[in-house]
Amino acid sequence: MEPKGRTRMTIGQLAEKTATDAQTIRYYERQGLLLDPPRTESNYRVYDENSVTRLTFIKRAKEIGFSLNDIKVLQGIADGEVRQCSEIQAFAESRLSKIRAHMADLTAMERTLSSLVNQCALSDKIEDCPILETLTERE
Amino acid sequence: MEPKGRTRMTIGQLAEKTATDAQTIRYYERQGLLLDPPRTESNYRVYDENSVTRLTFIKRAKEIGFSLNDIKVLQGIADGEVRQCSEIQAFAESRLSKIRAHMADLTAMERTLSSLVNQCALSDKIEDCPILETLTERE
DNA sequence: AACAACCTTATAGTAAGCTATAAGGTTGCA
DNA sequence: TGCAACCTTATAGCTTACTATAAGGTTGTT
Ligand SMILES: [Zn+2]
Ligand SMILES: [Zn+2]
Ligand SMILES: [Zn+2]
Ligand SMILES: [Zn+2]
């Protein structure tokens, strides 16, 4: 057991602890993703364990594919603005469908390009390189 | 048979023909993706069928997943700076591996998020929403 | 001659998420 | 006291691929 909720950290220490650049932390603050922390007499930001939790939330959400804007919404929900789980679910589902659409685009690209690369491997005459042909070909 | 190579077009006509905005065509010109076209006495750009071919090349390459910078390289190759087909192939392969890496990222996101969404569907109590739990959970 | 619909340039703004720079104040330690 | 290593703010720049705006010149038709 450590004395929780009493840790005091500078921005540099929070940065170190969460593997986030201090500049980025200030940026998140400006964007409203992190609350304005209290300050020391000399105007240094003071963080505690709650800040670590917040920042970790942001990093996790980013990994799962949420944008910073999405994350603001998620925080609003997490912070208990009387919403329902189904609302989060719907929100996550809409992000999920964006991810899937993006994947479909990439899959189409991957298919076309890999087939071209394979055909290209067959001969080394640039005159009939299938990649260039595909790009140049009329209609 | 139409009299090819003798077509004269304004930027608006080229834009129409290739479904590209005229501003975008000028932008490609500034970026060096399109050659500076000849001008009329009144300084209007004059295009011909070659310009259509060039623009089509650009649009196709974009669809396959090349960036505008990539396309400049491809054009250099297509314009015959004594390179070999294997060079194009290597280039296309490197782009392909970027696409695949991106897909792998998205796949991981998709997996995590869809599993969360499914679990979330099971109960509507926000207190134990698995999405929020995953984001907030320590370690 | 009037007018719309084109064309020209230069400049600045948009998206997202940082990252860099300048110019200065504070802390901690030898 | 000196100095490094922190901290502060404001401002600007980066990436990619456009997109918008302003202010003006040209073309073609009535
Ligand atoms: Zn992507
Ligand atoms: Zn080839
Ligand atoms: Zn991505
Ligand atoms: Zn839920």
mmCIF file of N, CA, C and O in Angstrom, chain A residues 50-85:
data_model
loop_
_atom_site.group_PDB
_atom_site.id
_atom_site.type_symbol
_atom_site.label_atom_id
_atom_site.label_comp_id
_atom_site.label_asym_id
_atom_site.label_seq_id
_atom_site.Cartn_x
_atom_site.Cartn_y
_atom_site.Cartn_z
ATOM 1 N N ASN A 50 -4.008 10.794 -10.062
ATOM 2 C CA ASN A 50 -5.181 10.923 -10.925
ATOM 3 C C ASN A 50 -4.774 11.362 -12.338
ATOM 4 O O ASN A 50 -5.378 10.952 -13.327
ATOM 5 N N SER A 51 -3.758 12.191 -12.402
ATOM 6 C CA SER A 51 -3.281 12.649 -13.700
ATOM 7 C C SER A 51 -2.701 11.494 -14.499
ATOM 8 O O SER A 51 -2.855 11.424 -15.720
ATOM 9 N N VAL A 52 -2.038 10.592 -13.786
ATOM 10 C CA VAL A 52 -1.503 9.409 -14.457
ATOM 11 C C VAL A 52 -2.653 8.593 -15.046
ATOM 12 O O VAL A 52 -2.602 8.149 -16.184
ATOM 13 N N THR A 53 -3.699 8.435 -14.250
ATOM 14 C CA THR A 53 -4.866 7.690 -14.722
ATOM 15 C C THR A 53 -5.468 8.332 -15.970
ATOM 16 O O THR A 53 -5.753 7.648 -16.954
ATOM 17 N N ARG A 54 -5.626 9.621 -15.903
ATOM 18 C CA ARG A 54 -6.172 10.370 -17.044
ATOM 19 C C ARG A 54 -5.333 10.173 -18.309
ATOM 20 O O ARG A 54 -5.835 9.919 -19.385
ATOM 21 N N LEU A 55 -4.050 10.357 -18.140
ATOM 22 C CA LEU A 55 -3.163 10.254 -19.291
ATOM 23 C C LEU A 55 -3.147 8.833 -19.846
ATOM 24 O O LEU A 55 -3.108 8.629 -21.064
ATOM 25 N N THR A 56 -3.206 7.875 -18.951
ATOM 26 C CA THR A 56 -3.233 6.491 -19.387
ATOM 27 C C THR A 56 -4.510 6.207 -20.172
ATOM 28 O O THR A 56 -4.473 5.533 -21.204
ATOM 29 N N PHE A 57 -5.589 6.748 -19.687
ATOM 30 C CA PHE A 57 -6.869 6.632 -20.404
ATOM 31 C C PHE A 57 -6.700 7.148 -21.832
ATOM 32 O O PHE A 57 -7.090 6.485 -22.800
ATOM 33 N N ILE A 58 -6.104 8.314 -21.950
ATOM 34 C CA ILE A 58 -5.919 8.905 -23.279
ATOM 35 C C ILE A 58 -5.079 8.009 -24.175
ATOM 36 O O ILE A 58 -5.438 7.737 -25.326
ATOM 37 N N LYS A 59 -3.982 7.512 -23.618
ATOM 38 C CA LYS A 59 -3.099 6.673 -24.429
ATOM 39 C C LYS A 59 -3.784 5.379 -24.870
ATOM 40 O O LYS A 59 -3.655 4.944 -26.017
ATOM 41 N N ARG A 60 -4.508 4.759 -23.976
ATOM 42 C CA ARG A 60 -5.235 3.531 -24.308
ATOM 43 C C ARG A 60 -6.262 3.792 -25.401
ATOM 44 O O ARG A 60 -6.368 3.048 -26.371
ATOM 45 N N ALA A 61 -7.004 4.866 -25.217
ATOM 46 C CA ALA A 61 -8.054 5.170 -26.182
ATOM 47 C C ALA A 61 -7.452 5.440 -27.564
ATOM 48 O O ALA A 61 -7.993 5.032 -28.583
ATOM 49 N N LYS A 62 -6.318 6.107 -27.570
ATOM 50 C CA LYS A 62 -5.643 6.340 -28.844
ATOM 51 C C LYS A 62 -5.248 5.018 -29.502
ATOM 52 O O LYS A 62 -5.408 4.846 -30.717
ATOM 53 N N GLU A 63 -4.738 4.115 -28.696
ATOM 54 C CA GLU A 63 -4.337 2.814 -29.234
ATOM 55 C C GLU A 63 -5.521 2.069 -29.848
ATOM 56 O O GLU A 63 -5.383 1.376 -30.842
ATOM 57 N N ILE A 64 -6.657 2.180 -29.193
ATOM 58 C CA ILE A 64 -7.839 1.471 -29.687
ATOM 59 C C ILE A 64 -8.384 2.134 -30.944
ATOM 60 O O ILE A 64 -9.190 1.563 -31.659
ATOM 61 N N GLY A 65 -7.921 3.332 -31.235
ATOM 62 C CA GLY A 65 -8.330 3.948 -32.493
ATOM 63 C C GLY A 65 -9.235 5.160 -32.339
ATOM 64 O O GLY A 65 -9.845 5.599 -33.308
ATOM 65 N N PHE A 66 -9.301 5.710 -31.139
ATOM 66 C CA PHE A 66 -10.097 6.919 -30.957
ATOM 67 C C PHE A 66 -9.239 8.147 -31.226
ATOM 68 O O PHE A 66 -8.043 8.176 -30.918
ATOM 69 N N SER A 67 -9.862 9.167 -31.791
ATOM 70 C CA SER A 67 -9.176 10.437 -31.993
ATOM 71 C C SER A 67 -9.223 11.234 -30.696
ATOM 72 O O SER A 67 -9.986 10.904 -29.785
ATOM 73 N N LEU A 68 -8.459 12.290 -30.619
ATOM 74 C CA LEU A 68 -8.469 13.116 -29.411
ATOM 75 C C LEU A 68 -9.873 13.674 -29.162
ATOM 76 O O LEU A 68 -10.305 13.789 -28.026
ATOM 77 N N ASN A 69 -10.545 13.994 -30.235
ATOM 78 C CA ASN A 69 -11.904 14.497 -30.083
ATOM 79 C C ASN A 69 -12.844 13.427 -29.538
ATOM 80 O O ASN A 69 -13.666 13.700 -28.664
ATOM 81 N N ASP A 70 -12.713 12.233 -30.085
ATOM 82 C CA ASP A 70 -13.479 11.100 -29.560
ATOM 83 C C ASP A 70 -13.226 10.966 -28.070
ATOM 84 O O ASP A 70 -14.144 10.700 -27.289
ATOM 85 N N ILE A 71 -11.978 11.128 -27.701
ATOM 86 C CA ILE A 71 -11.595 10.898 -26.315
ATOM 87 C C ILE A 71 -12.263 11.909 -25.388
ATOM 88 O O ILE A 71 -12.658 11.571 -24.276
ATOM 89 N N LYS A 72 -12.415 13.112 -25.875
ATOM 90 C CA LYS A 72 -13.138 14.096 -25.061
ATOM 91 C C LYS A 72 -14.561 13.623 -24.775
ATOM 92 O O LYS A 72 -15.058 13.751 -23.652
ATOM 93 N N VAL A 73 -15.181 13.072 -25.803
ATOM 94 C CA VAL A 73 -16.533 12.544 -25.614
ATOM 95 C C VAL A 73 -16.525 11.402 -24.601
ATOM 96 O O VAL A 73 -17.327 11.371 -23.668
ATOM 97 N N LEU A 74 -15.591 10.494 -24.787
ATOM 98 C CA LEU A 74 -15.486 9.356 -23.868
ATOM 99 C C LEU A 74 -15.276 9.823 -22.428
ATOM 100 O O LEU A 74 -15.854 9.272 -21.494
ATOM 101 N N GLN A 75 -14.451 10.828 -22.269
ATOM 102 C CA GLN A 75 -14.210 11.352 -20.921
ATOM 103 C C GLN A 75 -15.489 11.922 -20.321
ATOM 104 O O GLN A 75 -15.782 11.703 -19.154
ATOM 105 N N GLY A 76 -16.226 12.626 -21.165
ATOM 106 C CA GLY A 76 -17.507 13.160 -20.708
ATOM 107 C C GLY A 76 -18.387 12.048 -20.175
ATOM 108 O O GLY A 76 -18.997 12.162 -19.112
ATOM 109 N N ILE A 77 -18.403 10.933 -20.906
ATOM 110 C CA ILE A 77 -19.200 9.787 -20.470
ATOM 111 C C ILE A 77 -18.618 9.203 -19.189
ATOM 112 O O ILE A 77 -19.335 8.985 -18.206
ATOM 113 N N ALA A 78 -17.316 8.984 -19.199
ATOM 114 C CA ALA A 78 -16.667 8.377 -18.040
ATOM 115 C C ALA A 78 -16.846 9.250 -16.795
ATOM 116 O O ALA A 78 -16.945 8.752 -15.684
ATOM 117 N N ASP A 79 -16.867 10.547 -17.000
ATOM 118 C CA ASP A 79 -16.990 11.452 -15.864
ATOM 119 C C ASP A 79 -18.430 11.579 -15.384
ATOM 120 O O ASP A 79 -18.745 12.394 -14.515
ATOM 121 N N GLY A 80 -19.283 10.765 -15.984
ATOM 122 C CA GLY A 80 -20.607 10.590 -15.404
ATOM 123 C C GLY A 80 -21.646 11.643 -15.723
ATOM 124 O O GLY A 80 -22.449 11.992 -14.874
ATOM 125 N N GLU A 81 -21.639 12.127 -16.941
ATOM 126 C CA GLU A 81 -22.724 13.026 -17.303
ATOM 127 C C GLU A 81 -23.982 12.202 -17.605
ATOM 128 O O GLU A 81 -24.450 12.152 -18.750
ATOM 129 N N VAL A 82 -24.486 11.575 -16.590
ATOM 130 C CA VAL A 82 -25.704 10.752 -16.660
ATOM 131 C C VAL A 82 -26.003 10.108 -18.015
ATOM 132 O O VAL A 82 -27.073 10.307 -18.591
ATOM 133 N N ARG A 83 -25.071 9.328 -18.512
ATOM 134 C CA ARG A 83 -25.358 8.661 -19.772
ATOM 135 C C ARG A 83 -25.443 7.153 -19.558
ATOM 136 O O ARG A 83 -25.083 6.631 -18.506
ATOM 137 N N GLN A 84 -25.881 6.481 -20.611
ATOM 138 C CA GLN A 84 -25.999 5.035 -20.483
ATOM 139 C C GLN A 84 -24.902 4.322 -21.241
ATOM 140 O O GLN A 84 -24.343 4.850 -22.193
ATOM 141 N N CYS A 85 -24.698 3.110 -20.813
ATOM 142 C CA CYS A 85 -23.696 2.271 -21.433
ATOM 143 C C CYS A 85 -23.968 2.141 -22.922
ATOM 144 O O CYS A 85 -23.039 2.115 -23.733
#
